Short mmCIF file of C-alpha atoms and ligand atoms in Angstrom, two decimals:
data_model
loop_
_atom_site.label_atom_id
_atom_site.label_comp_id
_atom_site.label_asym_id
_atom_site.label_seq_id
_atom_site.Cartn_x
_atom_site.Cartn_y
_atom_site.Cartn_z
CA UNK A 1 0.00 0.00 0.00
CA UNK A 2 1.45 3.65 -0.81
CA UNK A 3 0.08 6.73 0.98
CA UNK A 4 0.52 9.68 -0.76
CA UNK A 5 0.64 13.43 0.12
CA UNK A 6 -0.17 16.06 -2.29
CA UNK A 7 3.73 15.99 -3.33
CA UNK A 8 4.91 17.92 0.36
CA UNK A 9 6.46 14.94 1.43
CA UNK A 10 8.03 11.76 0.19
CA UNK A 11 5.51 8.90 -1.05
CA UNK A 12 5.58 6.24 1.81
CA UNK A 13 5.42 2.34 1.25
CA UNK A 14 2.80 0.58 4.22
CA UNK A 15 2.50 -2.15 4.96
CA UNK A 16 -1.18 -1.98 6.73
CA UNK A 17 -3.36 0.38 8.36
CA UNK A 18 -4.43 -1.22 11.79
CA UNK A 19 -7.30 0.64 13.88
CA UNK A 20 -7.98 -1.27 17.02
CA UNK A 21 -11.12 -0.11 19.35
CA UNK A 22 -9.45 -0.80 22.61
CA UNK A 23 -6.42 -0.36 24.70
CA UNK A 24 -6.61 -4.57 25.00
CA UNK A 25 -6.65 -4.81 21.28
CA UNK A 26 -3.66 -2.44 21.02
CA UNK A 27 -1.92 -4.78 23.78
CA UNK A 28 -2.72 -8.17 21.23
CA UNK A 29 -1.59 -5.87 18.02
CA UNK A 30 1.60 -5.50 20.25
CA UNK A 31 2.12 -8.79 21.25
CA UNK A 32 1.79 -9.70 17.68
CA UNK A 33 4.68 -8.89 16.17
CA UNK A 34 2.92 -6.78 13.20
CA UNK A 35 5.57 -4.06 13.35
CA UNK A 36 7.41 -2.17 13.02
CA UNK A 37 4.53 0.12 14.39
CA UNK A 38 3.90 3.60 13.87
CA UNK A 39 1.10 5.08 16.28
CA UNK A 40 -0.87 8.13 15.41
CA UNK A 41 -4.25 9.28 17.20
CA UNK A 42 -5.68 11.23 14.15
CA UNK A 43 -3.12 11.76 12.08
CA UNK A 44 -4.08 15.54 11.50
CA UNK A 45 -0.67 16.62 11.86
CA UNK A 46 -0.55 18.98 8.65
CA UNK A 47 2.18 20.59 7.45
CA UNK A 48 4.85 18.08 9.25
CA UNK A 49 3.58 15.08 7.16
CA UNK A 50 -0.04 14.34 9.04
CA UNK A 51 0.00 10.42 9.49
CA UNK A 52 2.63 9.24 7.87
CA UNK A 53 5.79 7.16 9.14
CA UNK A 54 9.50 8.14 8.91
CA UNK A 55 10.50 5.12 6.71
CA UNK A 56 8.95 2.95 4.64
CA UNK A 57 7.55 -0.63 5.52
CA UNK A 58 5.76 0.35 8.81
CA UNK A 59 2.26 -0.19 9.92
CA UNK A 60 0.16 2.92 10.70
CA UNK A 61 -1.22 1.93 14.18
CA UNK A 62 -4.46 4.45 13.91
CA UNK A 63 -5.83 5.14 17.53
CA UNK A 64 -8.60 7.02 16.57
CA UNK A 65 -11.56 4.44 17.76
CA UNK A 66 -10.41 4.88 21.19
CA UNK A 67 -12.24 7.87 21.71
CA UNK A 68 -12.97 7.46 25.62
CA UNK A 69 -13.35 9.91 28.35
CA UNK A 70 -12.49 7.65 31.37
CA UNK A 71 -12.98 10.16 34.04
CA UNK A 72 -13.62 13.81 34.39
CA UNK A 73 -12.77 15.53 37.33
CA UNK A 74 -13.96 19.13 37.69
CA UNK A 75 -12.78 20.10 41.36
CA UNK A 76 -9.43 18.57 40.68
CA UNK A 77 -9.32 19.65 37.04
CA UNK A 78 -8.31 16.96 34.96
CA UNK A 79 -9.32 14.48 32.81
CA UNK A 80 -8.32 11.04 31.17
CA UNK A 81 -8.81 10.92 27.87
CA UNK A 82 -8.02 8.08 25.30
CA UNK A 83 -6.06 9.03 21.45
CA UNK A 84 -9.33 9.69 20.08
CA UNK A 85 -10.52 12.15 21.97
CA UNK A 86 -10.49 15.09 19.89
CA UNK A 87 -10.16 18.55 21.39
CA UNK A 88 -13.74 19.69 20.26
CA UNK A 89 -15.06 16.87 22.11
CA UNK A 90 -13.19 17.66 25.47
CA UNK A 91 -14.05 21.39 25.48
CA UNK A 92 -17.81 20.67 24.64
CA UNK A 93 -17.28 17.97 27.23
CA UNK A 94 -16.68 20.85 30.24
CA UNK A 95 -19.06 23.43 28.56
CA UNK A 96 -20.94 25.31 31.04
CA UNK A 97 -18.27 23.81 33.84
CA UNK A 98 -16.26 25.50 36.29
CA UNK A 99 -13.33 24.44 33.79
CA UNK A 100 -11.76 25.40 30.48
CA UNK A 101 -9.40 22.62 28.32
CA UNK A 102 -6.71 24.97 26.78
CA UNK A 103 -7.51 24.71 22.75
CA UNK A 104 -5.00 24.85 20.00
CA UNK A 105 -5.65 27.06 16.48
CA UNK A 106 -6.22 24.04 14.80
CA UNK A 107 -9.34 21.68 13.82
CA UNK A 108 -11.26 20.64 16.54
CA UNK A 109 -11.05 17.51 15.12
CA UNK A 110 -7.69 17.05 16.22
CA UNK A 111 -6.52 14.48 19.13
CA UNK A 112 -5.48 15.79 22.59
CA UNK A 113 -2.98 13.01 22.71
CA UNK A 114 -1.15 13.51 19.35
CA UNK A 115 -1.22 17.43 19.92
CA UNK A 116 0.28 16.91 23.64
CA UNK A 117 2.67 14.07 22.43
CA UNK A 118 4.46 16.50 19.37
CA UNK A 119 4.58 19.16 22.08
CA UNK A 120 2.05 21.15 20.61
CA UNK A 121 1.45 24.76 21.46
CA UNK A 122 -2.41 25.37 22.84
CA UNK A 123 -3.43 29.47 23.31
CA UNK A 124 -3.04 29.40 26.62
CA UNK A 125 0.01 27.16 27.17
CA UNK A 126 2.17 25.02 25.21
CA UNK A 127 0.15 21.25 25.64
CA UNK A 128 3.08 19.59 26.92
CA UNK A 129 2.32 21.53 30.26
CA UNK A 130 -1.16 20.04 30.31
CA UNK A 131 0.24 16.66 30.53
CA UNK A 132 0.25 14.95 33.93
CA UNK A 133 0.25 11.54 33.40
CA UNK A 134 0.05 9.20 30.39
CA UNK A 135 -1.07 5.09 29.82
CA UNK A 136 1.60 3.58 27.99
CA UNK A 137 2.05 0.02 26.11
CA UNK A 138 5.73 -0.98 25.94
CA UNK A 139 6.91 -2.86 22.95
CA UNK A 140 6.74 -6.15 25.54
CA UNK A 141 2.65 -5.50 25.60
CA UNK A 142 3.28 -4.35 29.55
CA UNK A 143 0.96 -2.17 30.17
CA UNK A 144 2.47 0.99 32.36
CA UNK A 145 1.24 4.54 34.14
CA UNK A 146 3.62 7.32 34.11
CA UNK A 147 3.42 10.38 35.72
CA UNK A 148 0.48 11.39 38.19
CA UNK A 149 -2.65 9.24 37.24
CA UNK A 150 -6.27 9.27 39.53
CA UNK A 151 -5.72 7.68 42.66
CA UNK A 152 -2.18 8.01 43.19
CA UNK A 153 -2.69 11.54 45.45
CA UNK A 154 -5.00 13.96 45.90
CA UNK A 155 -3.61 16.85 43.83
CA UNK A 156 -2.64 15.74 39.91
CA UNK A 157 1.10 17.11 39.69
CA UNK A 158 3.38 16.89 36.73
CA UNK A 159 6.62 15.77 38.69
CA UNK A 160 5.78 13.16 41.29
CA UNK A 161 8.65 11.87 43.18
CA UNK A 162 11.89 10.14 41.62
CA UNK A 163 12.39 10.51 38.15
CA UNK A 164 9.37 11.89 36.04
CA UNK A 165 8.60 9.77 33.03
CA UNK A 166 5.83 11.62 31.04
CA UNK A 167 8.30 13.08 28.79
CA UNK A 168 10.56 9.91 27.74
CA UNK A 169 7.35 9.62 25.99
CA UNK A 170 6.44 12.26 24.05
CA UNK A 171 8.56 13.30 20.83
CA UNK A 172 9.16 9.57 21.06
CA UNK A 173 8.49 6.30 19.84
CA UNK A 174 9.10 4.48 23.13
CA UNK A 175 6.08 3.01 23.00
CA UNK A 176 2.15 3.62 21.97
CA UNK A 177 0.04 5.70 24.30
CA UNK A 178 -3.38 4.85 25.23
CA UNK A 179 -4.84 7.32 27.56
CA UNK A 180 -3.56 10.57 29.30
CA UNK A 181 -4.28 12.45 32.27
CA UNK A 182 -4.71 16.46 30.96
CA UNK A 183 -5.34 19.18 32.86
CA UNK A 184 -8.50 21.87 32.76
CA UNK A 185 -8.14 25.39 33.73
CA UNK A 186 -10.24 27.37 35.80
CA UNK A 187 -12.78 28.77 33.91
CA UNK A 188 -12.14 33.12 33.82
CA UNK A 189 -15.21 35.01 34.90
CA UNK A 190 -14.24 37.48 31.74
CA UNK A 191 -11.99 37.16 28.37
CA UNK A 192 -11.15 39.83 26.69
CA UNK A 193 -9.17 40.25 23.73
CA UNK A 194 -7.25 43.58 22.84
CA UNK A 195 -5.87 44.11 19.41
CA UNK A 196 -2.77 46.16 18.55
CA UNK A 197 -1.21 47.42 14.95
CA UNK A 198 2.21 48.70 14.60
CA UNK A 199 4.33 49.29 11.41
CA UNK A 200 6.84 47.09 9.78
CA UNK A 201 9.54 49.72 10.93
CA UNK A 202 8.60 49.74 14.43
CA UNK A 203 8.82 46.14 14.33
CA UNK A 204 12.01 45.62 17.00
CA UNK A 205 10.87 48.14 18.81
CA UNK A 206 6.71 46.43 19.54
CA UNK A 207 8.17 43.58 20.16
CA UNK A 208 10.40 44.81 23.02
CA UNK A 209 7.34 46.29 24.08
CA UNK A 210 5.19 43.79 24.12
CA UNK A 211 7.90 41.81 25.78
CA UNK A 212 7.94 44.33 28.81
CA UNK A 213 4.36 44.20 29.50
CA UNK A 214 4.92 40.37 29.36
CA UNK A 215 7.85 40.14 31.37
CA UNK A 216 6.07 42.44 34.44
CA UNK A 217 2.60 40.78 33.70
CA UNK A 218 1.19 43.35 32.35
CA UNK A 219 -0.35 40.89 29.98
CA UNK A 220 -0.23 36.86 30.19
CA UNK A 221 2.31 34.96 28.09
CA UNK A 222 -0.40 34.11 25.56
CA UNK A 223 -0.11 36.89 22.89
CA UNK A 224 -0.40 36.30 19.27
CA UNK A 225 1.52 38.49 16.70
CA UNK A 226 0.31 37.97 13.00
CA UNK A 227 2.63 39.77 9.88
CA UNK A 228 0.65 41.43 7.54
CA UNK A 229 0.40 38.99 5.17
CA UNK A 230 -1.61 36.53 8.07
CA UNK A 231 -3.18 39.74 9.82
CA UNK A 232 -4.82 40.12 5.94
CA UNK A 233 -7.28 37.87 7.66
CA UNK A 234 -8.27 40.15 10.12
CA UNK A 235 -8.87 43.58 7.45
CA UNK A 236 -5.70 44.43 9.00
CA UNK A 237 -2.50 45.27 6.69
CA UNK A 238 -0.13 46.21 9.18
CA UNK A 239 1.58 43.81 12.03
CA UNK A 240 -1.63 42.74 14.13
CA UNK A 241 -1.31 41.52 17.75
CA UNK A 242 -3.59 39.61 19.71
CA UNK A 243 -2.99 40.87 23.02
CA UNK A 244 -6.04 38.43 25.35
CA UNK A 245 -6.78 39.54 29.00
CA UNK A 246 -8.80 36.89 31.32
CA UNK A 247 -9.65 36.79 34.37
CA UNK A 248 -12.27 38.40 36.89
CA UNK A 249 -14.22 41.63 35.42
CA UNK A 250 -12.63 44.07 37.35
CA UNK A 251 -9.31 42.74 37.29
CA UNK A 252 -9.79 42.39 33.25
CA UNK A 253 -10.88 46.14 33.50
CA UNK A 254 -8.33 47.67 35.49
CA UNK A 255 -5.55 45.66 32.73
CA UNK A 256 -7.04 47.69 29.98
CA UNK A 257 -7.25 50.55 31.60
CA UNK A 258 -3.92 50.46 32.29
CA UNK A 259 -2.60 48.93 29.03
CA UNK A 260 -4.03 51.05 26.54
CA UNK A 261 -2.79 54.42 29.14
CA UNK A 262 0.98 52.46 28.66
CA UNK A 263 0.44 51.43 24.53
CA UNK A 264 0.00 55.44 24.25
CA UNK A 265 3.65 56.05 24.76
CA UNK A 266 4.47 53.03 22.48
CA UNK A 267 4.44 52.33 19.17
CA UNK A 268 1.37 49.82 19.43
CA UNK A 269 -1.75 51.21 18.23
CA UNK A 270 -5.18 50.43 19.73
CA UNK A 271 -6.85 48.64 16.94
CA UNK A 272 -10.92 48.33 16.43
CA UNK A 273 -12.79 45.99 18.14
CA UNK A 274 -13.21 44.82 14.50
CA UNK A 275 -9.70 42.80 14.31
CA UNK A 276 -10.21 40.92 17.52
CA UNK A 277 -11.53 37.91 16.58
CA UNK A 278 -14.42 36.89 18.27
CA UNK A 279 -14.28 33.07 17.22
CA UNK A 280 -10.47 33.91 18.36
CA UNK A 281 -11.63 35.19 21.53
CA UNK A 282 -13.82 32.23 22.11
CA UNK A 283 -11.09 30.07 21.67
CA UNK A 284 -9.13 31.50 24.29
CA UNK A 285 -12.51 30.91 26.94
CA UNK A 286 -12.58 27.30 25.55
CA UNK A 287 -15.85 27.20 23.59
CA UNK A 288 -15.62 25.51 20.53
CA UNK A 289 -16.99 26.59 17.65
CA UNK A 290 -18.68 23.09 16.26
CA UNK A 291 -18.48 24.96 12.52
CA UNK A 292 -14.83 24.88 13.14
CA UNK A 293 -14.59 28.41 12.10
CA UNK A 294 -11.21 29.44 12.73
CA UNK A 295 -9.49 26.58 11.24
CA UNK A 296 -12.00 26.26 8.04
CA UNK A 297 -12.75 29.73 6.98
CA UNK A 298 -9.86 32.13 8.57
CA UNK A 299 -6.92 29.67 7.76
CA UNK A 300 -6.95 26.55 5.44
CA UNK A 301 -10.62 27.10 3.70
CA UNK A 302 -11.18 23.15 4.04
CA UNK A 303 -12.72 20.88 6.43
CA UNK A 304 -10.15 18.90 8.50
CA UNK A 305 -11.41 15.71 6.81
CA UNK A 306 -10.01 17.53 3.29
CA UNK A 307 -6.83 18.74 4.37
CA UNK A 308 -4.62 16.19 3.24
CA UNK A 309 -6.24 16.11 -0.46
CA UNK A 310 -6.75 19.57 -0.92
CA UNK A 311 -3.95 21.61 0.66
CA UNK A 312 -0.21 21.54 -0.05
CA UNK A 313 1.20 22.90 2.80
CA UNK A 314 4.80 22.68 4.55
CA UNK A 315 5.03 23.57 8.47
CA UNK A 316 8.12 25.33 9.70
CA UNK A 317 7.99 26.15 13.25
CA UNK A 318 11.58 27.65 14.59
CA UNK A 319 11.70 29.04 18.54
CA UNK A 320 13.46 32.38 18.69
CA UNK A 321 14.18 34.77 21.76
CA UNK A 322 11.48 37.10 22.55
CA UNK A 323 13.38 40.39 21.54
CA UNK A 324 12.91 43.03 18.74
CA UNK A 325 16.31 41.95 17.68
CA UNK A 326 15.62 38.23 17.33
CA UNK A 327 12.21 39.05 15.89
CA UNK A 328 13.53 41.59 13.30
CA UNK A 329 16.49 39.04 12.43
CA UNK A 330 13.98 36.14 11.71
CA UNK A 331 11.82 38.34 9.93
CA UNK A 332 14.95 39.18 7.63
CA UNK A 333 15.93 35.23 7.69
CA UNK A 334 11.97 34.96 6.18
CA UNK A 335 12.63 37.74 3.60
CA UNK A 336 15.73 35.96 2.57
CA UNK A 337 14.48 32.56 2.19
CA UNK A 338 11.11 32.63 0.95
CA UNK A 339 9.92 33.71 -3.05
CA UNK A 340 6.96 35.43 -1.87
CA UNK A 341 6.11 36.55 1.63
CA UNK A 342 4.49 33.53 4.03
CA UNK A 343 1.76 34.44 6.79
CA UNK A 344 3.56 34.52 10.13
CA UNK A 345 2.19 33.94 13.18
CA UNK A 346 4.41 34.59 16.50
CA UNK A 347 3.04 32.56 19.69
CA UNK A 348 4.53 34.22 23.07
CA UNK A 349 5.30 31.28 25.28
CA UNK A 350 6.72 32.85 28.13
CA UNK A 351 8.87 36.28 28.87
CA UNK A 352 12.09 34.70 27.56
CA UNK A 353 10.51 32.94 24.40
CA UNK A 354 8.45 32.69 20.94
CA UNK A 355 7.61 30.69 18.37
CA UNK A 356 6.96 31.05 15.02
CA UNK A 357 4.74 30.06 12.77
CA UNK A 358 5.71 29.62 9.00
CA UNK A 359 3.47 28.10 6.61
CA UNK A 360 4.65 27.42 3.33
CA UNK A 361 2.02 26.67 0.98
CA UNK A 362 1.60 25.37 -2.99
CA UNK A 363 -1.36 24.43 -5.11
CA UNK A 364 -2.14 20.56 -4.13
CA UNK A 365 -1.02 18.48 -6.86
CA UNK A 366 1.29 20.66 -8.65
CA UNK A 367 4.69 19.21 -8.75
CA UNK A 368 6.79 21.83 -9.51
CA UNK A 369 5.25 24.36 -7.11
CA UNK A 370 5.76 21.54 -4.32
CA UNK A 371 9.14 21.01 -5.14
CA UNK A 372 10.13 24.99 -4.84
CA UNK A 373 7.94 24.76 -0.95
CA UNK A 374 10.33 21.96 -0.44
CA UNK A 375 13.22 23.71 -1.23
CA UNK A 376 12.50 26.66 0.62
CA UNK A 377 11.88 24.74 3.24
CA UNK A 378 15.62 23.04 3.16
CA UNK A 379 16.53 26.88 3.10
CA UNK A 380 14.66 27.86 5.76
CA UNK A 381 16.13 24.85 8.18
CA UNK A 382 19.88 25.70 7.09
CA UNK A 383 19.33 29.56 7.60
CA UNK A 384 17.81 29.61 11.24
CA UNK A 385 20.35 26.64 12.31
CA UNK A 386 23.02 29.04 11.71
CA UNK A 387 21.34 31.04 13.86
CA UNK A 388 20.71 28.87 16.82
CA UNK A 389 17.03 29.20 15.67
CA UNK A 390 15.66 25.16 16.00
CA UNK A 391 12.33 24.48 14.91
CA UNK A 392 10.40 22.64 18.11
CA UNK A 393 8.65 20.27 15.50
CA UNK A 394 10.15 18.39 12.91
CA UNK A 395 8.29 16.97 9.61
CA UNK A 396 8.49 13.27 8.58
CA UNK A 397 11.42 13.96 5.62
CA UNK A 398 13.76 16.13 8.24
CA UNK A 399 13.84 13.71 10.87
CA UNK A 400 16.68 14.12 14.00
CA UNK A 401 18.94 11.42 15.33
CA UNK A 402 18.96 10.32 18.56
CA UNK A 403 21.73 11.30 21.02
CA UNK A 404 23.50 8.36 22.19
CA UNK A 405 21.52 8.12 25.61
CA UNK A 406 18.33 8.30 23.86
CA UNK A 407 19.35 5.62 21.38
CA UNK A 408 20.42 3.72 24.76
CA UNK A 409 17.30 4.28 26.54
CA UNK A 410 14.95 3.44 23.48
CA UNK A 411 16.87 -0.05 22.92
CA UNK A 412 16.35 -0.99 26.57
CA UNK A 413 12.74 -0.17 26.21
CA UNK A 414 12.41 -1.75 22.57
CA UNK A 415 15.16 -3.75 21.22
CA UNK A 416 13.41 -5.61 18.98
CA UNK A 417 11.87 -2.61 17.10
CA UNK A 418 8.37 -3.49 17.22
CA UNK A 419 8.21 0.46 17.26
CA UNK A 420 8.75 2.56 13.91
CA UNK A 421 11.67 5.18 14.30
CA UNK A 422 10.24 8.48 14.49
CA UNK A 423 10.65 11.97 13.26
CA UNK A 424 13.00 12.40 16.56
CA UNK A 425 14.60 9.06 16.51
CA UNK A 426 16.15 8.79 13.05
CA UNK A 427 18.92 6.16 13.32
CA UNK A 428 17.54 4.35 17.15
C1 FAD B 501 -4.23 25.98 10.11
C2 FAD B 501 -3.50 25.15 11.12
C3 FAD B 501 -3.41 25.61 12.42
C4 FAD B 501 -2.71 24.85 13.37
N1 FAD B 501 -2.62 25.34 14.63
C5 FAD B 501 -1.90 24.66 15.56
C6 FAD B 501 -1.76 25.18 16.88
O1 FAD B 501 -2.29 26.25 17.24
N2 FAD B 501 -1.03 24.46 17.77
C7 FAD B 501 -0.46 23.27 17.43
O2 FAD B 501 0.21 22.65 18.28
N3 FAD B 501 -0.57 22.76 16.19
C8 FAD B 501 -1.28 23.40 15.25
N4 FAD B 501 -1.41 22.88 13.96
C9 FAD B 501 -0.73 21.60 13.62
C10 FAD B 501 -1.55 20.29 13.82
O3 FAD B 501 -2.77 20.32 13.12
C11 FAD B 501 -1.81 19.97 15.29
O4 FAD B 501 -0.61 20.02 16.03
C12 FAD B 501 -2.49 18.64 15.55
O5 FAD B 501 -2.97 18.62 16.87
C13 FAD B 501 -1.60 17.39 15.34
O6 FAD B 501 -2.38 16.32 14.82
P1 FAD B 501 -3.11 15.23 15.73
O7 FAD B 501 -3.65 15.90 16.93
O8 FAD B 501 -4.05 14.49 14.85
O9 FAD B 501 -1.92 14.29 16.21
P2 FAD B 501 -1.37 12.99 15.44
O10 FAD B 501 -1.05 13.34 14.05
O11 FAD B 501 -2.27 11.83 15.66
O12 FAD B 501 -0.07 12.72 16.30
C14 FAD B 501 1.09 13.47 16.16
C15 FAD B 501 2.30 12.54 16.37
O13 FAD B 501 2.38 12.13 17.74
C16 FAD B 501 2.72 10.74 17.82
N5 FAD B 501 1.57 10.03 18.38
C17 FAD B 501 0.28 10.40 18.24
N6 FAD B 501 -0.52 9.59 18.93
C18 FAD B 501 0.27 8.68 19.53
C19 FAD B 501 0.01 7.61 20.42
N7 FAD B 501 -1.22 7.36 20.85
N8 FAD B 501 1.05 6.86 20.87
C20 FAD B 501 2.32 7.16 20.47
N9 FAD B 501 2.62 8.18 19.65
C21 FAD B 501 1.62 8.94 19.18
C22 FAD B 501 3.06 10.30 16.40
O14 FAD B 501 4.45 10.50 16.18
C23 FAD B 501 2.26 11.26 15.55
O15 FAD B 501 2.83 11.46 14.28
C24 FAD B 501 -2.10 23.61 13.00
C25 FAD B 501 -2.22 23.15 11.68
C26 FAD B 501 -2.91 23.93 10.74
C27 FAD B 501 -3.01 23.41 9.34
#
């Protein structure tokens, strides 16, 4: 069997497609010796290669019919989800709760799992922060909890005691997961969202601004900066930032108040209500939007079941120091690399830190387009590396080796290779 993508990525050989129902079933599937395995939840990981494998010859290990809630704890905010479970479903899940499950820009169609195992970045938080605890099946078919699961104490904590485990399994193929512990966030009494324009010559200087108010929390680590070729989507043609205040009334008030005294003696302008986003807004207070909006109409313009067939699209997603400097420098490294301008979208993650968003697209199905996105992809990796500029994701034909320790550690755990070397594995 080959699986194609429309031309972003290298064809892959398959050998099956395997979509077990049940954390048992994936123990037998395991035990089997059907590998080597490659597990996905649902595969909607666009612009890095979506469901396909590293190498050829593995079998995609699909775990989107486990689609469980186990348990749902609102005073201790968490719940245990299986691979299935797609992000839509958890935040309609707590609607009307006490509690909030931190969404990401994408479909709402996409898995909690996968998005928490590639590290993904949510709006309030990156998702690897959400994840307490996860169900793992070693390549042995032992059966294993890691990290803080219900039961275990009273208060679900990332680091228990003695060596936390969560993470040897995500970015990894260790092993298959089958259920996860997440956390949900107090629900704010009030979200508010605050846009901001500035120039492309006050660039540096915005940033460093924005970064000040971030650093003395003026505002939360959660701001979004679009260039103007993504803030287009917003009837805005300058930089557009998403600056998103939560919290209780007056507290969201008195921020406001006092943010848009302080973005008077900036260079940030107070934009109209008009380019804050409401569905962008919502997102932020956790209400999904079951017509997908965001995703379908502001970004890709397809349902997340038509992605793969009718979008080419490459991912490039390089963390940068949260400085005008380091901003202006990757905007140049952008400039430099790419034929026409790409929407960028810059995600604060804390005071020190950003990431950047860099989506490269082509017309689906045309081969020569595709092969100048690839290319300026290769560019883009060899420019920011220079740089010290990593991406935090990497797509299925850029895979990185293992250091030696994780090649140890993953041959303890599988020596046999029942599991598929992934996209941060290459070599194990
Ligand atoms: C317009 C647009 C906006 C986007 N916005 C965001 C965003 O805001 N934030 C963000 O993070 N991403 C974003 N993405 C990227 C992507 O869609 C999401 O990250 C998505 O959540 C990943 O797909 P998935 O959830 O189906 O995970 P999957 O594709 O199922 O999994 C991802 C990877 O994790 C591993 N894995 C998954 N499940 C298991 C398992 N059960 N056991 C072992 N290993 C497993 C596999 O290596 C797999 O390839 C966006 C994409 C687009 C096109």
């Amino acid at each position: 069997m080959l699986i194609d993508h429309p031309a972003a990525f290298r064809t892959r050989a398959i050998a099956d497609v395997l979509r077990p129902a049940t954390a048992d079933e994936v123990v037998a599937i395991v035990r089997s010796g059907r590998g080597p395995l490659h597990p996905i939840s649902t595969g909607h990981n666009w612009g890095l290669g979506s469901g396909l494998p590293v190498a050829d010859g593995a079998t995609v290990l699909h775990l989107g019919g486990l689609d469980q809630v186990r348990a749902l704890d609102l005073d201790r905010g968490y719940a245990v989800v299986e691979p299935g479970v797609t992000q839509g479903a958890l935040a309609e899940l707590v609607r009307d709760t006490p509690r909030i499950f931190n969404l990401t820009g994408s479909s709402l169609h996409t898995s909690v799992i996968g998005n928490a195992l590639e590290r993904g970045v949510g709006v309030h938080r990156a998702r690897a922060e959400d994840l307490v605890g996860l169900e793992v099946v070693l390549a042995d078919g032992e059966r294993h909890h890691v990290g803080w699961w219900p039961g275990t104490s009273a208060v679900p904590r990332t680091h228990g005691l003695g060596p936390t485990l969560t993470h040897l399994f995500t970015q990894s193929s260790f092993a298959v997961v089958t259920a996860a512990v997440v956390r949900l966030l107090p629900r704010p009494e009030e979200v508010r969202m605050l846009p901001f324009t500035f120039e492309r010559d006050d660039l540096a200087d915005a940033v460093d601004v924005l970064r000040e108010w971030t650093a003395q929390r003026l505002i939360p680590p959660t701001t979004k900066v679009y260039n103007p070729v993504a803030a287009q989507a917003n009837g805005v043609r300058d930089y557009l930032a998403h600056v998103c205040l939560s919290g209780s009334g007056d507290v969201v008030e008195a921020l406001s108040s006092v943010l848009l005294d302080a973005a008077r003696r900036s260079p940030l302008l107070a934009a109209p209500a008009s380019a804050a986003d409401e569905v962008v807004r919502r997102t932020y207070a956790g209400e999904p939007d079951p017509a997908d909006t965001w995703f379908l109409r502001k970004t890709t313009g397809c349902p997340a079941d038509r992605v793969d067939a009718e979008l080419g699209l490459l991912m490039f997603l390089p963390i940068v120091p949260f400085s005008g400097e380091a901003v202006t420098l990757t905007e140049k490294l952008v400039r430099d690399c790419c034929p026409s301008a790409p929407g960028v979208t810059m995600n604060v993650l804390d005071s020190d830190t950003v990431d950047h968003v860099i989506g490269i697209g082509f017309p689906p199905g045309d081969l020569a387009a595709a092969a100048e996105a690839r290319e300026t992809l290769d560019r883009l990796h060899d420019t920011f590396a220079a740089e010290g500029f990593l991406p935090y994701r990497r797509d299925v034909d850029r895979p990185v080796a293992a250091t030696a320790l994780q090649a140890r550690i993953g041959q303890a755990l599988d020596p046999g290779g029942v599991f598929a070397p992934g996209r941060y594995s290459a070599g194990r």
